[in-house]
CSV table of C-alpha atoms in Angstrom, one decimal:
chain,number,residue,atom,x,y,z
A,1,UNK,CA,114.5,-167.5,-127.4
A,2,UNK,CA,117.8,-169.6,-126.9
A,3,UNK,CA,118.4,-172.5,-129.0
A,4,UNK,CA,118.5,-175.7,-127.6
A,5,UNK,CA,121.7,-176.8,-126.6
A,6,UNK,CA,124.2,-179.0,-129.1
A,7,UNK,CA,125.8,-182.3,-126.7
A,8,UNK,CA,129.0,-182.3,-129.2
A,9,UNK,CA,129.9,-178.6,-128.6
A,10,UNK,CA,128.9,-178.3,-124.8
A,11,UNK,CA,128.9,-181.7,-123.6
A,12,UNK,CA,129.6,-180.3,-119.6
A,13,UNK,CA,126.1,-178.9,-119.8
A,14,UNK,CA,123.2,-179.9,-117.9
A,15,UNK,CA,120.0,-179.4,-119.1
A,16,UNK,CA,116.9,-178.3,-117.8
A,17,UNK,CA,115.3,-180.5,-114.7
A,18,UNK,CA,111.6,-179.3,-114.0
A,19,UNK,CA,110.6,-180.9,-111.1
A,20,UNK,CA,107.4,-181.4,-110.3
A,21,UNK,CA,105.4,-180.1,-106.8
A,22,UNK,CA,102.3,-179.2,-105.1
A,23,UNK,CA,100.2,-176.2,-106.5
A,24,UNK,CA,98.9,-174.1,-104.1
A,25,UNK,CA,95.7,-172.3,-105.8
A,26,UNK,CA,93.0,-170.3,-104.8
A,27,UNK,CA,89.2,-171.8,-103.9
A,28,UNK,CA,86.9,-170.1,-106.7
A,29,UNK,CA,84.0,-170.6,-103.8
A,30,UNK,CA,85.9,-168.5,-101.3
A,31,UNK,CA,86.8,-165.4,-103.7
A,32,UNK,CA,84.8,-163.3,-105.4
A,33,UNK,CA,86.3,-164.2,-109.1
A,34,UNK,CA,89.9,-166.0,-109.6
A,35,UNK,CA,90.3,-162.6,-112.7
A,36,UNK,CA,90.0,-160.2,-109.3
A,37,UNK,CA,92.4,-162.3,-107.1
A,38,UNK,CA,95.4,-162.1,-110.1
A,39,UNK,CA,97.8,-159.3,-110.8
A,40,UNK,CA,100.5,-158.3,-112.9
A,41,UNK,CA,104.0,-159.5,-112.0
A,42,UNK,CA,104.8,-157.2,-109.5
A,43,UNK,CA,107.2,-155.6,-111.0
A,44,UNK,CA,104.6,-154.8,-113.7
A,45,UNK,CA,102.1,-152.6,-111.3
A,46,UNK,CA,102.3,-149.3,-111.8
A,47,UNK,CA,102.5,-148.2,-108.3
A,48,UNK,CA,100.8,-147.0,-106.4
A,49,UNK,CA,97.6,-146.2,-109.0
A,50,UNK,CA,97.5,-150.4,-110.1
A,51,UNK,CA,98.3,-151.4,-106.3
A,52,UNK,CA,95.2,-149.5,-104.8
A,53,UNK,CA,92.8,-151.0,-107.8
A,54,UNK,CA,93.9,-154.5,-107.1
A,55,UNK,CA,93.3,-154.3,-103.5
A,56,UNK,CA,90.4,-152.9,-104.4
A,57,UNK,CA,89.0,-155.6,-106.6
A,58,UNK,CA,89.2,-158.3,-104.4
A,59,UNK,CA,90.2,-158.8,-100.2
A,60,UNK,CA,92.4,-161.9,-101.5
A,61,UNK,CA,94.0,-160.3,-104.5
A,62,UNK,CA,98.0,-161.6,-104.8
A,63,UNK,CA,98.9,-158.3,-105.0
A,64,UNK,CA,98.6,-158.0,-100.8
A,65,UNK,CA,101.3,-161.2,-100.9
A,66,UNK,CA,103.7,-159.7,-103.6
A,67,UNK,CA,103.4,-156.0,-102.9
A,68,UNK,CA,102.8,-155.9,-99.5
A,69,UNK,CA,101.8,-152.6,-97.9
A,70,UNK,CA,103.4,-151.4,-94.8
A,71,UNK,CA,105.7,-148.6,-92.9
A,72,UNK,CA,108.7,-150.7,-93.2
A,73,UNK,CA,110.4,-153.6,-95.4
A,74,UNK,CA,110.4,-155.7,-92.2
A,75,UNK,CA,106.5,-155.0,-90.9
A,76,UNK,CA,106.1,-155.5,-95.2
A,77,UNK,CA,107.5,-159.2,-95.1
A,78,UNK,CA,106.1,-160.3,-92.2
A,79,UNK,CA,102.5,-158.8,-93.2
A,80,UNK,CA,102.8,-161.3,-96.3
A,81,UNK,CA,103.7,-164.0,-94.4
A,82,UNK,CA,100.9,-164.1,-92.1
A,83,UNK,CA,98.6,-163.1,-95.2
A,84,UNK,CA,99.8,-166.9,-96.7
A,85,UNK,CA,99.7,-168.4,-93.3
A,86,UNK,CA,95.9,-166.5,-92.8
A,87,UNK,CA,94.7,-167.4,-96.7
A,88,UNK,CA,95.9,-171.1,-96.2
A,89,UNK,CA,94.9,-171.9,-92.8
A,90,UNK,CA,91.2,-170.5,-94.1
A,91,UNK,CA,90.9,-172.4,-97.1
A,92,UNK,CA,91.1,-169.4,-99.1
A,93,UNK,CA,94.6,-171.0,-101.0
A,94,UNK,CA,94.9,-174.7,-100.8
A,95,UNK,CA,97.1,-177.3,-101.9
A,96,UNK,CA,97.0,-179.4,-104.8
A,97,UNK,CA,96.7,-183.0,-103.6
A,98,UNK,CA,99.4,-184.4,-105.4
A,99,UNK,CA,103.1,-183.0,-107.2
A,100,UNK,CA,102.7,-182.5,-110.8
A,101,UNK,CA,103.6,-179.7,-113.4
A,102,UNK,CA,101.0,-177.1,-114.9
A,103,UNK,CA,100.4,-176.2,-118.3
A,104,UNK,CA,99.4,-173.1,-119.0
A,105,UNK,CA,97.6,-171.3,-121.3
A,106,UNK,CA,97.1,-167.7,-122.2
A,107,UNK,CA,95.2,-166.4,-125.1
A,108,UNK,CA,94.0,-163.0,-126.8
A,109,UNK,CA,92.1,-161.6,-130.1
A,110,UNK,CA,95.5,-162.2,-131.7
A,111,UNK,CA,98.1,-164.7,-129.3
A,112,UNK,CA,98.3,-167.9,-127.9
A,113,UNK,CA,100.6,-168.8,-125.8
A,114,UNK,CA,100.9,-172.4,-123.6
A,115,UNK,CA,103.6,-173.4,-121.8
A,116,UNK,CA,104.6,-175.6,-118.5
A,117,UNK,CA,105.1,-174.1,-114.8
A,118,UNK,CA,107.3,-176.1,-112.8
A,119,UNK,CA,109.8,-176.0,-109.9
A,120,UNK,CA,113.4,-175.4,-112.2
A,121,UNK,CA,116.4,-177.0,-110.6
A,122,UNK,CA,118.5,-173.5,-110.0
A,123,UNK,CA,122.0,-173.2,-111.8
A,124,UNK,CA,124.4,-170.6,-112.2
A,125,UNK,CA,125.2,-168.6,-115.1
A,126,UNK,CA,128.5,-170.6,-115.9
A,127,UNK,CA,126.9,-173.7,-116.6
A,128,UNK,CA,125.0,-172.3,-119.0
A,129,UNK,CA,121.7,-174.0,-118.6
A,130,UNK,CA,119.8,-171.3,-118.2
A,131,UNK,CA,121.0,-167.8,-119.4
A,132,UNK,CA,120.2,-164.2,-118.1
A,133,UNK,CA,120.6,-161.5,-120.4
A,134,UNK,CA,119.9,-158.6,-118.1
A,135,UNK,CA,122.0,-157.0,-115.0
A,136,UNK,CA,120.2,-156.4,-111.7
A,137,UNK,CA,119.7,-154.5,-109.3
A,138,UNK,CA,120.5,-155.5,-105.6
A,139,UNK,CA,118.5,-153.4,-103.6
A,140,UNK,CA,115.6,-155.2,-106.1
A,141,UNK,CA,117.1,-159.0,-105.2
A,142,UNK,CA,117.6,-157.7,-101.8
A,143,UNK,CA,113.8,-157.1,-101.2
A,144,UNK,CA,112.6,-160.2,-102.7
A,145,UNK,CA,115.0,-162.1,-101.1
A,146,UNK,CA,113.5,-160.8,-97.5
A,147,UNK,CA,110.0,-161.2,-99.0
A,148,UNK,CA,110.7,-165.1,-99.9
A,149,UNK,CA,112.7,-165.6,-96.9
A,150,UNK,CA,109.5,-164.3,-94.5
A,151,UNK,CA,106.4,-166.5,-96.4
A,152,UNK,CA,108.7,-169.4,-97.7
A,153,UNK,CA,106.9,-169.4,-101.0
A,154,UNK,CA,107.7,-168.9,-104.9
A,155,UNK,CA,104.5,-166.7,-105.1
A,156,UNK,CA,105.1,-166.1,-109.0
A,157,UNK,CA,106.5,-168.1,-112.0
A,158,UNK,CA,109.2,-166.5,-113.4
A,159,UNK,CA,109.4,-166.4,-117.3
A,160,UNK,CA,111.7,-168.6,-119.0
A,161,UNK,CA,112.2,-169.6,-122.9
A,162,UNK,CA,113.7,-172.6,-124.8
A,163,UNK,CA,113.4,-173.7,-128.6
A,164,UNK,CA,112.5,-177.1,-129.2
A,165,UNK,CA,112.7,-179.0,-132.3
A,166,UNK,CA,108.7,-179.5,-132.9
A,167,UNK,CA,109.1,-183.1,-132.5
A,168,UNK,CA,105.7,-185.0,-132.2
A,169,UNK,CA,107.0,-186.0,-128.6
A,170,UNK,CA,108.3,-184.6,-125.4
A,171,UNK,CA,107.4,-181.6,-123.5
A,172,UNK,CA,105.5,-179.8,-126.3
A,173,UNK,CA,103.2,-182.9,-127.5
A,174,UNK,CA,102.5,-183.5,-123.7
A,175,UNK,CA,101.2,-179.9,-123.6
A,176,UNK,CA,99.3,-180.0,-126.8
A,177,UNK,CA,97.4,-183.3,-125.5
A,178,UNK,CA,97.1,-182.1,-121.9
A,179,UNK,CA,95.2,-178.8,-123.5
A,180,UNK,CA,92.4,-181.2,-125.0
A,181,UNK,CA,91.3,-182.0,-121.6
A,182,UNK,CA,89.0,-179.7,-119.5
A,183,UNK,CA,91.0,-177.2,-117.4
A,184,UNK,CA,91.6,-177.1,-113.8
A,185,UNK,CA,91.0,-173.3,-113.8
A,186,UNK,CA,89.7,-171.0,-116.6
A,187,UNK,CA,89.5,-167.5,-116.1
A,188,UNK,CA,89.6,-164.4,-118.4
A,189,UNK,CA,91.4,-161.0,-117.1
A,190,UNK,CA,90.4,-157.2,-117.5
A,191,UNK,CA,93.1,-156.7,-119.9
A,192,UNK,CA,91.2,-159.5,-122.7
A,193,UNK,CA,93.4,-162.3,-122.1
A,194,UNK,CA,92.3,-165.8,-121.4
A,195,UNK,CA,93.7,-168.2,-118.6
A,196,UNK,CA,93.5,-171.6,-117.9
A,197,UNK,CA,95.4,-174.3,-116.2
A,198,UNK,CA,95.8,-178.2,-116.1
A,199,UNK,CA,97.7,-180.1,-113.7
A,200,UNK,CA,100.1,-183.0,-115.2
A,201,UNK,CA,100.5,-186.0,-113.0
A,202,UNK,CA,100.7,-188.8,-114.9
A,203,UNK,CA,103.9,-190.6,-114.5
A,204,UNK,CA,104.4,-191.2,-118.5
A,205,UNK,CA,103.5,-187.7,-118.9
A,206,UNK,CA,106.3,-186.5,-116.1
A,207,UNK,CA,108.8,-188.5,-117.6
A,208,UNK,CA,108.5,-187.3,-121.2
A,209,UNK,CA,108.3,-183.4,-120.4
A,210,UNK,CA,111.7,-184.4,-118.2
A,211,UNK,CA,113.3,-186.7,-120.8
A,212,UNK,CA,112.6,-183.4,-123.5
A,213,UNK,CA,114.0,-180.4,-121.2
A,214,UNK,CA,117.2,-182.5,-119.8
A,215,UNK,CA,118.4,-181.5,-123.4
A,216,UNK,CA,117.4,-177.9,-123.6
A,217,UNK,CA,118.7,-174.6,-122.6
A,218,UNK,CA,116.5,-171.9,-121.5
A,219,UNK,CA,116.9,-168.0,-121.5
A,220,UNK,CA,115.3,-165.8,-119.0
A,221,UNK,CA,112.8,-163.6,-121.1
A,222,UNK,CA,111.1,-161.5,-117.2
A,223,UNK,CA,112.7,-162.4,-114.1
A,224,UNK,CA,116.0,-161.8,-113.9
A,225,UNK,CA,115.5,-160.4,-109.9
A,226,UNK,CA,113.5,-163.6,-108.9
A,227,UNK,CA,116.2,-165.7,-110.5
A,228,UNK,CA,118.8,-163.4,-108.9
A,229,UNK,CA,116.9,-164.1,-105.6
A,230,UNK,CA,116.6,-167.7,-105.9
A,231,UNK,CA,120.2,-167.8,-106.7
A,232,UNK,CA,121.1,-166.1,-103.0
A,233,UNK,CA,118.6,-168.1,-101.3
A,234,UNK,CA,120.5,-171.4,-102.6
A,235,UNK,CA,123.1,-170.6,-101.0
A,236,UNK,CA,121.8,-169.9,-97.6
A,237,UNK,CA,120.0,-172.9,-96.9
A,238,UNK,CA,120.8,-176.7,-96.8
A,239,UNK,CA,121.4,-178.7,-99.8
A,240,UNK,CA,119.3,-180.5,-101.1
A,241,UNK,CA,116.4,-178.8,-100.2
A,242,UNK,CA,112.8,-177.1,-101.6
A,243,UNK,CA,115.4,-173.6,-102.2
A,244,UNK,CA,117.1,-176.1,-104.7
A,245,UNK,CA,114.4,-175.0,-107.1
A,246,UNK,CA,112.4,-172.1,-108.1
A,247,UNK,CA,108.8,-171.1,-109.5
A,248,UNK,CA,109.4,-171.0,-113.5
A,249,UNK,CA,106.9,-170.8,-116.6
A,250,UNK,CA,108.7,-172.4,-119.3
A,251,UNK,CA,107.9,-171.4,-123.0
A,252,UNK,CA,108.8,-173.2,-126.5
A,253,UNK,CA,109.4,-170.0,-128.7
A,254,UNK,CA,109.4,-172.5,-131.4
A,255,UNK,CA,105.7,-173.1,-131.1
A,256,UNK,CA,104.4,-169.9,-129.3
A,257,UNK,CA,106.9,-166.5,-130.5
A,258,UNK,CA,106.6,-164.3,-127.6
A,259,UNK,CA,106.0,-160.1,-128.3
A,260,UNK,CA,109.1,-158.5,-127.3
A,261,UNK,CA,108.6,-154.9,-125.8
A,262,UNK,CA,110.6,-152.0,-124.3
A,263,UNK,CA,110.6,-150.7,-120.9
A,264,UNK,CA,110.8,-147.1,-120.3
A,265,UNK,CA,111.6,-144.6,-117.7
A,266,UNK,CA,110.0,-142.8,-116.0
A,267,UNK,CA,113.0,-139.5,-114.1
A,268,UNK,CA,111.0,-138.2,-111.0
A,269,UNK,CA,113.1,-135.3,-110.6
A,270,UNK,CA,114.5,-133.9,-113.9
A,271,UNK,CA,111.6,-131.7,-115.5
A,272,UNK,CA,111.3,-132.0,-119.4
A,273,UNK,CA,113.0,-128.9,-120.3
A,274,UNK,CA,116.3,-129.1,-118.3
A,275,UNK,CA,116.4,-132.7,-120.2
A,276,UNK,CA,116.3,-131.2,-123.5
A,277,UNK,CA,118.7,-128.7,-122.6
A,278,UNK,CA,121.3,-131.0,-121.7
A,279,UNK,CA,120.8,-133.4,-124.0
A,280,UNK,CA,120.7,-130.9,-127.8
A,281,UNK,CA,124.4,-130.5,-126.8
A,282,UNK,CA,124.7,-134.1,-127.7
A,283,UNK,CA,121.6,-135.5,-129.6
A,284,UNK,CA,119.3,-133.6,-132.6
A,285,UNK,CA,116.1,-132.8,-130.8
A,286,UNK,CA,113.2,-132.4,-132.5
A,287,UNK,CA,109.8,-131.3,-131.3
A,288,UNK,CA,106.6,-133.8,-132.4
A,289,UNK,CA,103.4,-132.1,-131.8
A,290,UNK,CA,101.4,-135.6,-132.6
A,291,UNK,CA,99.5,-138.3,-130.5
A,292,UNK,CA,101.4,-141.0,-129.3
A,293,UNK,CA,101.0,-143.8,-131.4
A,294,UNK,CA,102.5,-141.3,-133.8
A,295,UNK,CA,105.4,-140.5,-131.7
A,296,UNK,CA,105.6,-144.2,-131.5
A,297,UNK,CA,106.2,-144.7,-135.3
A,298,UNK,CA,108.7,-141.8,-135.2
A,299,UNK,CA,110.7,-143.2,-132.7
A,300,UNK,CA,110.8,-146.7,-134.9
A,301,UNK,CA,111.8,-144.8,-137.6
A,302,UNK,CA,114.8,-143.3,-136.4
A,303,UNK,CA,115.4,-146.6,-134.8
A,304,UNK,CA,116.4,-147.9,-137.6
A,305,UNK,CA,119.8,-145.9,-138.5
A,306,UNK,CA,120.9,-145.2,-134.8
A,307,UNK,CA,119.8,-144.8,-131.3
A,308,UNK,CA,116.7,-142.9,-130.8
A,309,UNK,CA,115.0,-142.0,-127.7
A,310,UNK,CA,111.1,-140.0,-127.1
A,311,UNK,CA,110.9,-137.5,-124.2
A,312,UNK,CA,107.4,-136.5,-123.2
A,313,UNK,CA,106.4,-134.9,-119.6
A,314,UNK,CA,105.3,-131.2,-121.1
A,315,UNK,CA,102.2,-132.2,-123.6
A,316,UNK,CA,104.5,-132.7,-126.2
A,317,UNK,CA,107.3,-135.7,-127.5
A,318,UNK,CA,110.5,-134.7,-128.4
A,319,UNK,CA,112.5,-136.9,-130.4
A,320,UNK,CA,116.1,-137.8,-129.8
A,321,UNK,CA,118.6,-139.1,-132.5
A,322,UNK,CA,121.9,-138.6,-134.5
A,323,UNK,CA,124.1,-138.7,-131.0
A,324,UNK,CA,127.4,-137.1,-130.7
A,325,UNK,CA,130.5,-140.1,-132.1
A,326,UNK,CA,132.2,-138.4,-129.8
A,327,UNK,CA,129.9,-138.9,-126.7
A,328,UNK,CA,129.8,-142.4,-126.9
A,329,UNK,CA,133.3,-143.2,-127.6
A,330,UNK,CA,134.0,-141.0,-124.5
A,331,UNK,CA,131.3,-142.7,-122.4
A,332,UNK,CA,130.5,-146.4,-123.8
A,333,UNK,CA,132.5,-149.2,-122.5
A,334,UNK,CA,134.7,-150.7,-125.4
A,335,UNK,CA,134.9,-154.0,-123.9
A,336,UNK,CA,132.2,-155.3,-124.8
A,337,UNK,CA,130.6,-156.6,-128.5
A,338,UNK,CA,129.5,-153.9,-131.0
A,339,UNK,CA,125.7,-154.8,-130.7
A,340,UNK,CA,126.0,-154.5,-126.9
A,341,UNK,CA,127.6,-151.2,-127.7
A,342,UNK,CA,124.8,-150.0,-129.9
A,343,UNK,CA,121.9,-151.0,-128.0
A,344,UNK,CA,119.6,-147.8,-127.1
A,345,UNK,CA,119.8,-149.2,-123.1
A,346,UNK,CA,123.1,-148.8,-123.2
A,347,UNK,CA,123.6,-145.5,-124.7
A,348,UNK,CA,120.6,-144.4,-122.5
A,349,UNK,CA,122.5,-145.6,-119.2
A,350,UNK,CA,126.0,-145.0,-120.4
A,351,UNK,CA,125.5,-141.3,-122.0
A,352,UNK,CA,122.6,-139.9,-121.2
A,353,UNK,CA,121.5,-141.0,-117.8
A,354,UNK,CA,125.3,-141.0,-116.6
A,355,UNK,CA,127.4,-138.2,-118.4
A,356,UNK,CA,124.6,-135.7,-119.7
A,357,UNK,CA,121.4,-136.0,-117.0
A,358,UNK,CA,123.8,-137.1,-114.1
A,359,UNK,CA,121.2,-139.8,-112.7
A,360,UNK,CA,121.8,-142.6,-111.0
A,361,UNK,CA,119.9,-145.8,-112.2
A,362,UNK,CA,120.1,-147.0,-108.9
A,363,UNK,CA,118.0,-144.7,-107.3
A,364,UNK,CA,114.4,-145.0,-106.7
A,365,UNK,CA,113.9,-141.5,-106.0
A,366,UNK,CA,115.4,-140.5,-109.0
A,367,UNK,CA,114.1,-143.5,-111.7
A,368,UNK,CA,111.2,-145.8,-112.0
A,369,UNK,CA,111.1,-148.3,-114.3
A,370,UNK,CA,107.5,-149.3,-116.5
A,371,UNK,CA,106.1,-151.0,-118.9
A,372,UNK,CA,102.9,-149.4,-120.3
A,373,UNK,CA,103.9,-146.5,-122.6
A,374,UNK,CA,100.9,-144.5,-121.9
A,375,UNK,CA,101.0,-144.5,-117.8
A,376,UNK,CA,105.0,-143.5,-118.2
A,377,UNK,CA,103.7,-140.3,-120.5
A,378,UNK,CA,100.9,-140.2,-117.8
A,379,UNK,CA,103.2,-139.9,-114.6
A,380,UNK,CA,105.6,-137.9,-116.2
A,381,UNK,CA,102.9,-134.6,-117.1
A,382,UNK,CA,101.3,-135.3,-113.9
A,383,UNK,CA,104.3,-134.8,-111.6
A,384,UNK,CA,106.6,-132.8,-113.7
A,385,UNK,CA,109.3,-135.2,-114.3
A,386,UNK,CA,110.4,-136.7,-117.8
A,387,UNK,CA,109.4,-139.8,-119.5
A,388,UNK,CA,112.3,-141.6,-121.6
A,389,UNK,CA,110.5,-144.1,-124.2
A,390,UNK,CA,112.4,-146.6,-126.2
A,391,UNK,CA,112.0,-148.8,-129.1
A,392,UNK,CA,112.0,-152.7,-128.1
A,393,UNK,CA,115.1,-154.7,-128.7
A,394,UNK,CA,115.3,-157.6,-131.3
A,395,UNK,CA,114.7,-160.8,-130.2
A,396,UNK,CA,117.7,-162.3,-132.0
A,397,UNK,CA,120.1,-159.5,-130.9
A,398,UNK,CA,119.0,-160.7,-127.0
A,399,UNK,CA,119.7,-164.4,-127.5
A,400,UNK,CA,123.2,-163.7,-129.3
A,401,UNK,CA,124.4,-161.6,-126.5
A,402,UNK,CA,122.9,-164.2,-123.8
A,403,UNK,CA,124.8,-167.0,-125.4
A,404,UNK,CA,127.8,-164.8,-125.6
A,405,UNK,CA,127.4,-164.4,-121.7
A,406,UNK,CA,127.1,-160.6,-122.4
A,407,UNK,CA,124.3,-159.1,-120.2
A,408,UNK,CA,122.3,-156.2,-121.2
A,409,UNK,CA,121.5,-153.0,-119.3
A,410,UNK,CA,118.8,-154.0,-116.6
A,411,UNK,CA,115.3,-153.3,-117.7
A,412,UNK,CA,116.3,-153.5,-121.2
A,413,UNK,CA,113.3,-155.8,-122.6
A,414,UNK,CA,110.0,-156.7,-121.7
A,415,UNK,CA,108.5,-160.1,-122.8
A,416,UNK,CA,104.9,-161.6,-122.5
A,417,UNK,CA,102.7,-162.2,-122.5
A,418,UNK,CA,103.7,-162.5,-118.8
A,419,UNK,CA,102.3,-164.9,-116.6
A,420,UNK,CA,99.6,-163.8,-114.2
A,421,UNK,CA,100.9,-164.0,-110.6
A,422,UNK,CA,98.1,-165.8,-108.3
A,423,UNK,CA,97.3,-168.8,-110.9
A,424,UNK,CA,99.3,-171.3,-109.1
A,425,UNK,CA,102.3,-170.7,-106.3
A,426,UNK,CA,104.5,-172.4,-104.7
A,427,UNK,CA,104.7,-173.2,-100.8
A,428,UNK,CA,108.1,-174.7,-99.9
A,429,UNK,CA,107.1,-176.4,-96.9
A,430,UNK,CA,104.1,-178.5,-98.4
């Protein structure tokens, strides 16, 4: 997604330093499948219909380490912890026998996508190493901080993109001649997609993925609360240390484009029809009577001269476009570029969500945040609230405004394919 970086014009920059460490998998002989011990990132389950079928599907599934189930955020975090402490001390997860880095692989009907997991040295948004183009949310960062803090682990990868040259050497070849050999772990998941893993360790190998990245830059494409976390969890421990570094997938969009997709919203407590009310005092509503990849295509359409927005929660989608001049110059910041201006997030969080709807993104009760189109629809007509779908952002519009240090509106994009959390994590005390 970002470029790789250019010595002449930033020669303060650092680039990326993947160091190495010890996988901690799971035994295929003490679970019943590695597919029914993986989840979603957990940001990705839509609770709590996705949590109760992954605990389901296997005892051992990740989801009881990243999604934790219990009265309070403490008893939550420390329920994890002995989980990892249980898991490990039985042989259920166990360590790699020596540091390396992982490739990884990830394929469907129409997508492959390989890349390398590694243990990223952490660096601040000023350096620009590594560049976030989403705000957070600290009660988010909060939680995962207390969650990371309890088991000492990087239980996920994060997802993280640079764009290298397609040079015959470096990281990429090592990964293209490391994906000849037979796997480590090979696994397909309910949702089609293929996994499989291989463990680099051979000194030559190490070196030429490091000597490749110490040039690159890398944008965050999912993540931007782990990274947040990481970042805080730096600073509270000694230097150097294993909180020096975090969990990271890293991705060559040169050689594997990733799909770029919207997440929606999901309002709990504002039912369908108050939404329209408010909102055809400042947008042209109009009523689509159609399924939803239909909708969909609607939406896209109207995407294309201005902002555009699908409500759905009452059996129907009503489209929203043409918004008020006057609306947003009252309530969009002006300080910022004209494409961050523009962007449908923005307008969503700025106008709507703020001015007309008077909801605060910050509030659980009041806003969810998901990625699959159809379960937002789903939740919305079953408990009488109102789904807000949106069209994805460009890919090149997110990587101008992460090099311009310009975040977006949190939630604003959703890249994958996304790692599957429980492939490979990442104990810090081993």
């Amino acid at each position: 997604m970002s470029e790789a970086g250019h010595a002449e014009e930033t020669p303060e920059r650092s680039g990326l330093e993947l160091v190495p460490f010890r996988g901690v998998r799971y035994d295929p002989d003490r679970v019943g499948s590695l597919a029914a011990v993986t989840s979603p990132p957990y940001d990705v389950v839509v609770r709590p219909d996705g949590l109760l079928y992954l605990e389901s599907a296997d005892p051992h599934n990740i989801v009881r380490l990243i999604l934790p189930q219990a009265t309070a955020p403490a008893a939550r975090n420390a329920q994890a912890a002995a989980t990892l402490h249980r898991w490990l001390g039985e042989g259920v997860l166990v360590a790699d026998a020596e540091p390396g880095l992982y490739v990884y692989e990830q394929r469907d009907a129409g997508m492959l996508q390989r890349g390398i997991i590694g243990a990223l040295r952490l660096s601040d948004a000023a350096e620009g190493t590594v560049l976030p183009h989403e705000d957070v949310m600290p009660h988010v960062v909060a939680d995962r901080a207390d969650l990371m803090r309890a088991t000492r682990a990087n239980l996920e990868p994060l997802l993280l993109t640079y764009r290298g040259n397609g040079s015959r050497t470096g990281a990429g070849a090592v990964v293209e001649r490391t994906a000849e050999r037979p796997p480590l772990l090979s696994t397909t998941t309910e949702d089609g997609f293929s996994h499989r893993l291989w463990a680099v360790t051979d000194p030559a190998d190490l070196r030429e993925i490091q000597s490749d990245l110490a040039h690159q830059q890398a944008l965050i494409a999912d993540g931007h609360h782990r990274w947040a976390t990481y970042l805080r969890l730096r600073g509270e421990f000694p230097s150097p240390g294993p909180w020096d570094q975090g969990l990271v997938l890293l991705v060559d969009t040169a050689r594997y484009p990733l799909r770029v997709r919207a997440i929606h919203r999901l309002l709990h407590k504002l039912p369908v029809s108050e939404a329209l009310a408010a909102a055809a005092e400042h947008f042209r509503v109009h009523r689509l009577d159609v399924p939803l990849p239909q909708a969909l295509h609607a939406l896209a359409d109207a995407a294309h001269t201005g902002n555009a927005f699908l409500l759905a929660g009452d059996g129907a989608f009503h489209l929203l476009d043409r918004p008020d001049p006057e609306l947003l110059a009252r309530t969009v910041p002006a300080d910022r570029p004209a494409a961050w201006r523009t962007l449908d997030a923005t307008v969503l969080h700025a106008a709507l969500l703020d001015h007309v709807w008077h909801i605060s993104e910050n509030s659980p009760d009041d806003i969810a945040y998901i990625h699959d189109t159809a379960a937002t629809v789903e939740k919305a007509e079953r408990d009488g609230g109102t789904a807000v779908l949106l069209h994805p952002v460009r890919e090149d519009v997110v990587r101008d405004l992460a090099r311009q240090g310009v975040t977006m509106p949190r939630k604003s994009t959703s890249f994958g394919p996304k790692p599957a959390s429980g492939l490979v994590l990442r104990a810090l005390e081993l």
